[in-house]
Short mmCIF file of C-alpha atoms in Angstrom, two decimals:
data_model
loop_
_atom_site.label_atom_id
_atom_site.label_comp_id
_atom_site.label_asym_id
_atom_site.label_seq_id
_atom_site.Cartn_x
_atom_site.Cartn_y
_atom_site.Cartn_z
CA MET A 466 -13.35 -26.88 -27.55
CA GLY A 467 -14.97 -24.29 -25.26
CA LYS A 468 -13.18 -21.74 -23.16
CA PRO A 469 -12.01 -23.07 -19.77
CA GLN A 470 -13.33 -21.76 -16.47
CA ILE A 471 -10.70 -19.78 -14.60
CA SER A 472 -10.42 -20.00 -10.82
CA ILE A 473 -9.01 -16.99 -8.99
CA LEU A 474 -7.65 -17.10 -5.45
CA GLY A 475 -8.41 -13.82 -3.69
CA ALA A 476 -11.14 -11.27 -4.42
CA GLY A 477 -9.03 -8.22 -3.72
CA LEU A 478 -8.56 -5.53 -6.35
CA SER A 479 -6.18 -7.52 -8.58
CA GLY A 480 -8.33 -10.66 -8.47
CA LEU A 481 -11.48 -8.69 -9.22
CA SER A 482 -9.70 -6.90 -12.06
CA ALA A 483 -8.50 -10.20 -13.54
CA ALA A 484 -12.04 -11.61 -13.38
CA TYR A 485 -13.57 -8.43 -14.82
CA HIS A 486 -11.20 -8.37 -17.80
CA LEU A 487 -11.52 -12.11 -18.40
CA ARG A 488 -15.30 -11.92 -18.39
CA GLU A 489 -15.05 -9.07 -20.92
CA LYS A 490 -13.23 -11.56 -23.14
CA GLY A 491 -15.95 -14.17 -22.70
CA TYR A 492 -14.37 -16.38 -20.03
CA LYS A 493 -16.17 -17.79 -17.01
CA THR A 494 -14.48 -17.08 -13.70
CA VAL A 495 -14.98 -17.99 -10.06
CA LEU A 496 -13.37 -16.02 -7.25
CA TYR A 497 -12.48 -17.62 -3.91
CA GLU A 498 -12.12 -15.18 -1.01
CA LYS A 499 -11.28 -16.10 2.58
CA GLU A 500 -12.99 -13.03 4.08
CA ALA A 501 -16.73 -12.45 4.42
CA GLN A 502 -16.60 -9.59 1.92
CA PRO A 503 -14.60 -8.92 -1.25
CA GLY A 504 -12.12 -6.10 -1.76
CA GLY A 505 -9.02 -7.34 0.06
CA LEU A 506 -7.01 -4.41 1.38
CA CYS A 507 -9.35 -2.07 -0.52
CA ARG A 508 -12.43 -3.10 1.42
CA SER A 509 -14.07 -0.66 3.82
CA GLU A 510 -15.82 -1.04 7.17
CA ASN A 511 -18.76 0.87 8.58
CA ILE A 512 -18.37 1.09 12.37
CA ASP A 513 -21.39 2.84 13.90
CA GLY A 514 -21.55 5.22 10.95
CA PHE A 515 -17.79 5.76 10.74
CA ILE A 516 -16.09 4.54 7.53
CA PHE A 517 -12.55 3.17 7.56
CA ASP A 518 -10.60 1.37 4.85
CA HIS A 519 -8.27 -1.58 5.43
CA GLY A 520 -5.14 0.43 4.98
CA ILE A 521 -5.12 3.83 3.38
CA HIS A 522 -6.24 4.12 -0.23
CA ILE A 523 -6.82 7.15 -2.40
CA SER A 524 -6.93 7.40 -6.18
CA PHE A 525 -4.36 9.74 -7.70
CA THR A 526 -3.89 7.89 -10.98
CA LYS A 527 -3.31 9.79 -14.20
CA ASP A 528 -4.34 6.74 -16.23
CA GLU A 529 -7.60 7.70 -17.95
CA TYR A 530 -8.72 4.08 -18.24
CA ILE A 531 -8.52 3.58 -14.46
CA ARG A 532 -9.99 7.02 -13.73
CA ASN A 533 -12.99 6.18 -15.88
CA LEU A 534 -13.49 2.75 -14.31
CA PHE A 535 -13.44 4.20 -10.79
CA ALA A 536 -15.72 7.09 -11.78
CA GLN A 537 -18.14 4.65 -13.42
CA SER A 538 -18.23 2.60 -10.21
CA VAL A 539 -19.60 5.55 -8.24
CA ASN A 540 -21.59 7.26 -11.03
CA ASP A 541 -19.13 10.17 -10.87
CA GLN A 542 -19.97 10.65 -7.18
CA PHE A 543 -16.49 11.29 -5.80
CA GLU A 544 -14.74 14.09 -3.98
CA GLU A 545 -11.54 15.53 -5.41
CA HIS A 546 -8.97 17.17 -3.15
CA ARG A 547 -5.60 18.85 -3.39
CA ALA A 548 -3.03 16.52 -1.85
CA LEU A 549 -2.10 18.54 1.23
CA SER A 550 0.06 16.83 3.85
CA LEU A 551 2.44 17.82 6.63
CA ASN A 552 5.59 16.51 8.28
CA TYR A 553 6.19 16.42 12.03
CA PHE A 554 9.81 16.65 13.18
CA GLN A 555 11.03 17.38 16.70
CA GLY A 556 8.12 19.63 17.63
CA HIS A 557 7.93 21.38 14.26
CA TRP A 558 5.38 21.10 11.46
CA ILE A 559 6.57 21.64 7.89
CA LYS A 560 4.99 21.11 4.49
CA HIS A 561 5.46 18.02 2.37
CA PRO A 562 7.77 16.97 0.85
CA ALA A 563 10.24 17.90 3.56
CA GLN A 564 13.28 18.11 1.26
CA ASN A 565 12.06 21.30 -0.40
CA ASN A 566 10.02 22.67 2.53
CA LEU A 567 12.58 23.24 5.29
CA TYR A 568 11.15 26.63 6.29
CA GLY A 569 10.24 26.75 9.98
CA LEU A 570 12.93 24.37 11.21
CA PRO A 571 15.78 25.56 13.47
CA ILE A 572 18.39 27.53 11.53
CA SER A 573 21.13 25.04 12.39
CA ILE A 574 19.18 22.18 10.81
CA VAL A 575 18.29 24.22 7.72
CA LYS A 576 21.94 25.22 7.29
CA ASP A 577 23.15 21.62 7.63
CA CYS A 578 20.65 20.44 5.05
CA LEU A 579 21.37 23.23 2.56
CA VAL A 580 25.15 22.83 2.76
CA ASP A 581 24.98 19.08 2.28
CA PHE A 582 22.42 19.35 -0.50
CA ILE A 583 24.85 21.58 -2.42
CA LYS A 584 27.69 19.15 -1.68
CA ALA A 585 25.58 16.32 -3.03
CA LYS A 586 25.14 18.19 -6.31
CA TYR A 587 28.73 19.33 -6.79
CA GLU A 588 31.06 17.23 -4.62
CA TYR A 589 29.62 13.76 -4.13
CA ASN A 590 30.89 11.29 -6.69
CA PHE A 591 30.16 7.67 -5.86
CA PRO A 592 28.10 4.88 -7.42
CA VAL A 593 24.59 4.15 -6.15
CA ARG A 594 24.88 0.76 -4.48
CA ASN A 595 21.74 0.95 -2.36
CA TYR A 596 18.93 3.20 -1.14
CA ARG A 597 21.22 4.99 1.33
CA ASP A 598 23.53 6.04 -1.50
CA TRP A 599 20.57 7.13 -3.62
CA CYS A 600 19.26 9.33 -0.79
CA HIS A 601 22.67 10.88 -0.12
CA LEU A 602 23.04 11.88 -3.78
CA ALA A 603 19.45 13.12 -4.02
CA PHE A 604 19.17 15.07 -0.75
CA GLY A 605 22.58 15.30 0.93
CA LYS A 606 23.76 13.42 4.00
CA ALA A 607 22.45 15.89 6.60
CA PHE A 608 18.84 15.79 5.41
CA CYS A 609 19.02 12.01 5.27
CA ALA A 610 20.33 11.81 8.84
CA TYR A 611 17.57 14.08 10.12
CA PHE A 612 14.71 12.73 8.01
CA THR A 613 15.02 10.02 5.38
CA HIS A 614 16.97 7.38 7.26
CA LYS A 615 14.79 7.70 10.37
CA TYR A 616 11.63 7.31 8.34
CA THR A 617 13.11 4.37 6.45
CA ARG A 618 13.82 2.51 9.69
CA LYS A 619 10.29 3.21 10.89
CA PHE A 620 8.35 2.49 7.69
CA TRP A 621 10.48 -0.29 6.18
CA SER A 622 11.88 -1.66 9.47
CA VAL A 623 15.35 -2.05 7.94
CA GLU A 624 18.44 0.10 7.45
CA PRO A 625 18.46 2.13 4.20
CA GLU A 626 21.55 0.30 2.92
CA GLU A 627 19.56 -2.95 3.05
CA LEU A 628 17.16 -1.67 0.37
CA THR A 629 17.58 -1.53 -3.39
CA THR A 630 16.24 1.44 -5.34
CA ASP A 631 13.91 -0.65 -7.54
CA TRP A 632 10.83 0.63 -5.72
CA VAL A 633 11.60 4.36 -5.72
CA GLY A 634 10.31 5.49 -9.13
CA GLU A 635 8.17 8.63 -8.70
CA ARG A 636 7.67 8.09 -4.98
CA LEU A 637 10.40 10.48 -3.84
CA TYR A 638 10.71 13.95 -5.31
CA LYS A 639 14.23 15.11 -6.22
CA PRO A 640 14.22 18.92 -6.04
CA ASN A 641 16.77 21.20 -7.68
CA ILE A 642 18.88 23.69 -5.73
CA GLU A 643 16.56 26.62 -6.45
CA GLU A 644 13.58 24.70 -5.05
CA VAL A 645 15.43 23.68 -1.90
CA ILE A 646 16.63 27.23 -1.22
CA GLU A 647 13.19 28.71 -1.92
CA GLY A 648 11.54 26.19 0.40
CA ALA A 649 14.05 26.99 3.14
CA LEU A 650 13.55 30.76 2.95
CA LYS A 651 9.78 31.02 2.78
CA GLY A 652 6.77 28.99 3.79
CA GLU A 653 4.90 29.51 0.55
CA ALA A 654 7.00 27.18 -1.57
CA VAL A 655 5.10 25.32 -4.27
CA ASN A 656 4.04 21.82 -3.26
CA ARG A 657 5.90 19.53 -5.67
CA TYR A 658 4.95 15.94 -5.11
CA TYR A 659 3.94 12.88 -7.12
CA ILE A 660 0.37 13.40 -5.88
CA ASN A 661 -1.16 16.71 -6.92
CA SER A 662 -4.76 15.77 -6.26
CA PHE A 663 -6.72 12.67 -5.38
CA ARG A 664 -10.22 11.24 -5.63
CA TYR A 665 -12.25 9.42 -3.03
CA PRO A 666 -15.86 8.14 -3.17
CA VAL A 667 -18.58 10.36 -1.70
CA SER A 668 -19.95 7.43 0.29
CA GLY A 669 -19.09 3.86 1.22
CA GLY A 670 -15.33 4.24 1.53
CA PHE A 671 -12.70 3.36 -1.04
CA GLN A 672 -14.34 0.02 -1.79
CA SER A 673 -17.07 1.91 -3.68
CA PHE A 674 -14.52 2.37 -6.48
CA LEU A 675 -14.61 -1.42 -6.91
CA LYS A 676 -18.31 -1.70 -7.79
CA VAL A 677 -17.74 -1.96 -11.53
CA PHE A 678 -15.46 -4.96 -10.97
CA LEU A 679 -17.98 -6.73 -8.74
CA GLN A 680 -20.93 -6.69 -11.14
CA GLY A 681 -21.93 -10.19 -12.21
CA GLN A 682 -19.01 -11.92 -10.52
CA ASN A 683 -19.19 -15.51 -9.31
CA LEU A 684 -17.94 -14.95 -5.76
CA LYS A 685 -17.38 -17.59 -3.11
CA LEU A 686 -16.81 -15.86 0.23
CA GLY A 687 -15.43 -17.54 3.35
CA TYR A 688 -13.25 -19.85 1.25
CA ASN A 689 -9.87 -19.93 3.01
CA LEU A 690 -7.46 -22.19 1.12
CA LYS A 691 -5.94 -24.96 3.24
CA GLU A 692 -4.13 -27.04 0.63
CA LEU A 693 -3.36 -26.76 -3.07
CA ASP A 694 -2.68 -29.97 -5.00
CA LEU A 695 -1.02 -28.90 -8.24
CA LYS A 696 -0.71 -32.42 -9.64
CA ASN A 697 -4.44 -33.16 -9.40
CA LYS A 698 -5.57 -29.52 -9.67
CA VAL A 699 -7.56 -29.68 -6.45
CA MET A 700 -8.13 -26.87 -3.94
CA ALA A 701 -9.02 -27.87 -0.38
CA PHE A 702 -10.58 -25.14 1.78
CA LYS A 703 -10.82 -24.79 5.54
CA ASN A 704 -14.63 -24.95 5.34
CA GLY A 705 -14.30 -28.58 4.23
CA THR A 706 -14.95 -27.93 0.55
CA LYS A 707 -12.77 -29.36 -2.21
CA GLU A 708 -12.90 -27.95 -5.71
CA HIS A 709 -11.19 -28.83 -8.97
CA TYR A 710 -9.75 -26.10 -11.17
CA GLU A 711 -8.87 -25.92 -14.86
CA ILE A 712 -6.81 -22.71 -14.89
CA LEU A 713 -5.64 -20.99 -11.71
CA ILE A 714 -4.72 -17.38 -10.92
CA SER A 715 -3.41 -16.56 -7.47
CA THR A 716 -3.35 -13.13 -5.84
CA ILE A 717 -2.61 -14.37 -2.32
CA PRO A 718 0.79 -13.57 -0.78
CA LEU A 719 3.55 -15.82 -2.07
CA PRO A 720 4.59 -17.08 1.41
CA GLU A 721 0.98 -18.17 2.05
CA LEU A 722 0.60 -19.74 -1.39
CA ILE A 723 3.83 -21.76 -1.34
CA GLY A 724 3.13 -22.75 2.27
CA ILE A 725 -0.09 -24.60 1.37
CA MET A 726 1.11 -26.28 -1.82
CA LYS A 727 1.71 -30.02 -1.80
CA ASP A 728 5.11 -31.46 -2.69
CA VAL A 729 6.96 -28.17 -3.11
CA PRO A 730 10.70 -28.61 -3.78
CA GLU A 731 12.91 -27.73 -0.83
CA GLU A 732 14.72 -25.02 -2.80
CA VAL A 733 11.44 -23.22 -3.48
CA LYS A 734 10.39 -23.50 0.18
CA GLN A 735 13.70 -22.10 1.40
CA THR A 736 13.65 -19.33 -1.18
CA THR A 737 10.12 -18.32 -0.20
CA GLY A 738 11.23 -18.19 3.42
CA LYS A 739 13.67 -15.42 2.49
CA LEU A 740 11.00 -13.03 1.25
CA LYS A 741 10.56 -9.98 3.48
CA TRP A 742 7.62 -7.68 4.03
CA THR A 743 6.12 -5.28 6.55
CA SER A 744 2.83 -5.58 8.38
CA LEU A 745 0.57 -2.75 9.56
CA PHE A 746 -1.29 -2.17 12.80
CA MET A 747 -4.01 0.43 12.25
CA ILE A 748 -5.85 2.30 14.99
CA ASN A 749 -9.14 3.97 14.03
CA ILE A 750 -10.36 6.77 16.27
CA ALA A 751 -13.02 9.48 16.29
CA VAL A 752 -12.75 12.90 17.90
CA CYS A 753 -15.85 14.87 18.87
CA ARG A 754 -14.81 18.24 17.42
CA LYS A 755 -13.50 19.83 14.25
CA LEU A 756 -9.73 19.53 14.09
CA THR A 757 -7.54 22.38 12.88
CA GLY A 758 -5.89 22.41 9.48
CA GLN A 759 -6.83 21.35 5.97
CA HIS A 760 -4.28 18.60 5.42
CA TYR A 761 -5.31 15.01 4.70
CA TRP A 762 -2.39 13.09 6.20
CA ASN A 763 0.83 13.61 8.13
CA TYR A 764 4.26 11.95 8.24
CA TYR A 765 6.15 11.50 11.52
CA TYR A 766 9.95 11.23 11.61
CA ASP A 767 10.74 11.13 15.34
CA GLU A 768 11.96 7.70 16.32
CA GLN A 769 10.15 7.75 19.68
CA ILE A 770 6.82 8.11 17.85
CA PRO A 771 5.73 4.60 16.80
CA PHE A 772 3.41 5.60 13.96
CA SER A 773 4.62 6.57 10.51
CA ARG A 774 1.50 8.32 9.21
CA VAL A 775 -1.88 9.60 10.36
CA PHE A 776 -4.76 9.97 7.91
CA PHE A 777 -7.78 12.22 8.44
CA MET A 778 -10.47 9.94 7.02
CA SER A 779 -13.35 12.35 7.63
CA ARG A 780 -11.66 14.84 5.29
CA PHE A 781 -11.48 12.33 2.44
CA ALA A 782 -15.29 12.33 2.32
CA LYS A 783 -17.87 14.06 4.52
CA ASN A 784 -19.87 10.84 4.75
CA ASN A 785 -16.96 9.00 6.37
CA ALA A 786 -18.05 10.30 9.79
CA PRO A 787 -21.26 11.49 11.47
CA LEU A 788 -21.77 15.23 11.82
CA GLY A 789 -19.61 16.79 14.53
CA TYR A 790 -16.88 14.13 14.42
CA GLU A 791 -13.50 13.84 12.76
CA THR A 792 -11.82 10.50 12.26
CA LEU A 793 -8.17 9.52 12.21
CA GLN A 794 -6.50 6.33 11.04
CA ILE A 795 -3.06 5.78 12.56
CA GLU A 796 -0.55 3.52 10.81
CA ILE A 797 2.10 1.58 12.75
CA PRO A 798 4.44 -0.56 10.61
CA TYR A 799 6.13 -3.65 11.99
CA SER A 800 7.84 -6.77 10.68
CA GLN A 801 9.63 -9.95 11.71
CA ALA A 802 12.76 -7.83 12.12
CA LYS A 803 10.88 -5.21 14.17
CA PRO A 804 7.91 -6.90 15.88
CA LEU A 805 5.27 -5.16 17.97
CA LYS A 806 6.19 -5.84 21.58
CA MET A 807 3.23 -4.21 23.31
CA SER A 808 -0.33 -5.32 23.85
CA ARG A 809 -3.15 -3.72 21.88
CA GLU A 810 -4.17 -1.65 24.90
CA ASP A 811 -0.62 -0.45 25.56
CA ILE A 812 -0.09 0.51 21.92
CA ILE A 813 -3.30 2.53 21.92
CA GLU A 814 -2.29 4.34 25.11
CA VAL A 815 1.16 5.19 23.73
CA VAL A 816 -0.29 6.39 20.43
CA LEU A 817 -2.88 8.65 22.08
CA ASN A 818 -0.20 10.18 24.31
CA LYS A 819 2.04 10.82 21.30
CA LEU A 820 -0.85 12.38 19.37
CA ARG A 821 -1.39 14.76 22.28
CA GLY A 822 2.33 15.51 22.26
CA THR A 823 2.31 16.42 18.58
CA GLY A 824 -0.80 18.56 18.98
CA ASP A 825 -2.95 16.36 16.75
CA LEU A 826 -5.13 15.80 19.82
CA LEU A 827 -5.80 18.10 22.76
CA PRO A 828 -5.69 16.88 26.39
CA GLY A 829 -9.44 17.35 26.83
CA ASP A 830 -10.53 15.71 23.59
CA ASN A 831 -13.36 13.21 23.69
CA VAL A 832 -11.74 10.31 21.81
CA ARG A 833 -13.54 7.13 20.76
CA ILE A 834 -11.44 4.09 19.93
CA LEU A 835 -13.55 2.56 17.17
CA SER A 836 -11.41 -0.37 16.06
CA THR A 837 -7.97 -1.69 15.32
CA MET A 838 -6.89 -3.56 12.20
CA ASN A 839 -3.97 -5.91 11.87
CA ILE A 840 -2.81 -6.16 8.25
CA ASP A 841 -0.42 -9.09 7.95
CA TYR A 842 0.91 -8.05 4.55
CA GLY A 843 1.44 -4.32 4.12
CA TYR A 844 4.44 -3.62 1.90
CA VAL A 845 7.04 -5.73 0.11
CA ILE A 846 10.59 -5.07 1.33
CA PHE A 847 12.95 -4.59 -1.60
CA ASP A 848 16.07 -6.23 -0.23
CA PHE A 849 18.96 -7.44 -2.39
CA GLU A 850 17.74 -11.04 -2.49
CA ARG A 851 14.22 -10.22 -3.64
CA GLU A 852 14.83 -10.32 -7.39
CA ARG A 853 16.72 -13.63 -7.33
CA ASN A 854 14.20 -15.21 -4.97
CA LEU A 855 11.26 -14.11 -7.10
CA ALA A 856 12.81 -15.55 -10.24
CA ILE A 857 12.89 -19.00 -8.60
CA ILE A 858 9.38 -18.79 -7.10
CA HIS A 859 7.67 -17.36 -10.16
CA GLN A 860 9.37 -19.88 -12.44
CA TYR A 861 8.08 -22.69 -10.24
CA LEU A 862 4.55 -21.29 -10.44
CA ARG A 863 4.73 -20.90 -14.22
CA ASP A 864 6.12 -24.42 -14.62
CA ASN A 865 3.09 -25.69 -12.70
CA GLY A 866 0.52 -23.66 -14.59
CA VAL A 867 -0.22 -21.17 -11.81
CA PHE A 868 -0.68 -17.56 -12.94
CA TYR A 869 -0.31 -14.67 -10.52
CA CYS A 870 -1.03 -10.96 -10.19
CA GLY A 871 -1.39 -8.19 -7.62
CA ARG A 872 0.93 -6.69 -5.04
CA PHE A 873 1.64 -9.94 -3.24
CA GLY A 874 1.34 -12.26 -6.22
CA GLU A 875 3.87 -10.27 -8.20
CA TRP A 876 5.56 -9.35 -4.90
CA ASP A 877 5.91 -5.71 -5.89
CA TYR A 878 5.06 -2.20 -4.67
CA LEU A 879 1.90 -1.56 -6.67
CA TRP A 880 -0.45 1.38 -6.31
CA THR A 881 -4.17 0.77 -6.83
CA ASP A 882 -4.09 1.68 -10.52
CA GLN A 883 -1.09 -0.60 -11.06
CA THR A 884 -2.97 -3.34 -9.21
CA VAL A 885 -5.92 -3.04 -11.60
CA LEU A 886 -3.52 -3.19 -14.54
CA SER A 887 -1.80 -6.23 -13.02
CA GLY A 888 -5.12 -8.09 -13.12
CA LYS A 889 -5.73 -6.83 -16.65
CA ARG A 890 -2.27 -8.05 -17.70
CA VAL A 891 -2.81 -11.61 -16.50
CA ALA A 892 -6.22 -11.67 -18.19
CA SER A 893 -4.61 -10.67 -21.49
CA GLU A 894 -1.81 -13.18 -20.98
CA LEU A 895 -4.29 -16.02 -20.55
CA SER A 896 -6.51 -14.89 -23.41
CA ASN A 897 -3.53 -14.64 -25.76
CA MET A 898 -2.33 -18.06 -24.67
CA PHE A 899 -5.69 -19.64 -25.46
CA GLN A 900 -5.86 -17.83 -28.81
CA GLU A 901 -2.42 -19.18 -29.73
CA GLY A 902 -3.54 -22.63 -28.63
CA LYS A 903 -6.54 -22.47 -30.96
CA LYS A 904 -4.27 -21.58 -33.87
CA ASP A 905 -2.19 -24.68 -33.19
CA GLU A 906 -5.21 -27.00 -33.15
#
């Protein structure tokens, strides 16, 4: 019996990785992608010579396997930068991460943060029940009140006590007392952060790192799934096409996948309805001058500023913008709990005014609004029901022979390297399953 053909829903990074690793093992694959180009959130757009990615992506992986794959994709043509970023707080700019770079803030704020940081190390004694507790023990209550909790509400759109700590991992640096004191007394504190340096393609945007995965793939673009019949193994697409599958891998967001399946049990539907996530509204602009500074992105804590981060795309790679221009990508998170209540035009106006207020833009700057991007699925929210809900949904998929991978298939907070490995994992899982099946024949 020959190897089955494997159908993959979604030609984003995880789907491409699954196909790439399956083809290495001798399997035929076909990828179905609803957009006109592959890449998913890692795809890039060229707008009049300006390059923007769909959401911010840089490669800071330490995994040599992933580093080599990405380097191979661009024939070693990438730029490598130190990961320099800043924090904006109440009219002040400080280095990142803020918890060990308090120098330059008002003395009263620095004192509050230092005192409570010491209390957290020597006086606090309570169990970690949620993300708020974790932050209080890691940074002290004062720093959290000034910084962490405000950013959590903005970026995650929920209160910190509504989050578990399952997602934290290396993402937040926990400094020791010496580091906090040093960073409060002088502005030359060492930048300690989970990203030391990052790579970005010389040309073509982040999607250029995906070239190795695209070679020789059987891609069907413009295939937006309308209905999935698990019993008969039939996929119906919005373009009128129906296709049969033998083995299916899905990378599309779980709420979308369950929503188009036929005859889904009510429990699974209701459970899927409890999943939470954030969306992203991105504004892409160009400024006709060289901006000051050498940083690559900024974080914004003030609650009256709607954006969480600003990325200087033209600094990632010189070819991201024509000569004489700098480009910025502004990220505004929102969710069902915290929807966007303004029109596109009003949001842009507010954002430009705030950028002038922070000093990122000057009043006389010649600003071009190049595009906006609405990303329906940005980040998975790690609430306390997530794990239980996922167990039910994933078990239902497994029981019906549907494999899954990627950020929104696994419903996890995956970086790009982890996303590649997620696709590799499901490829190995399938290959091993077929090998075991052959032994039983």
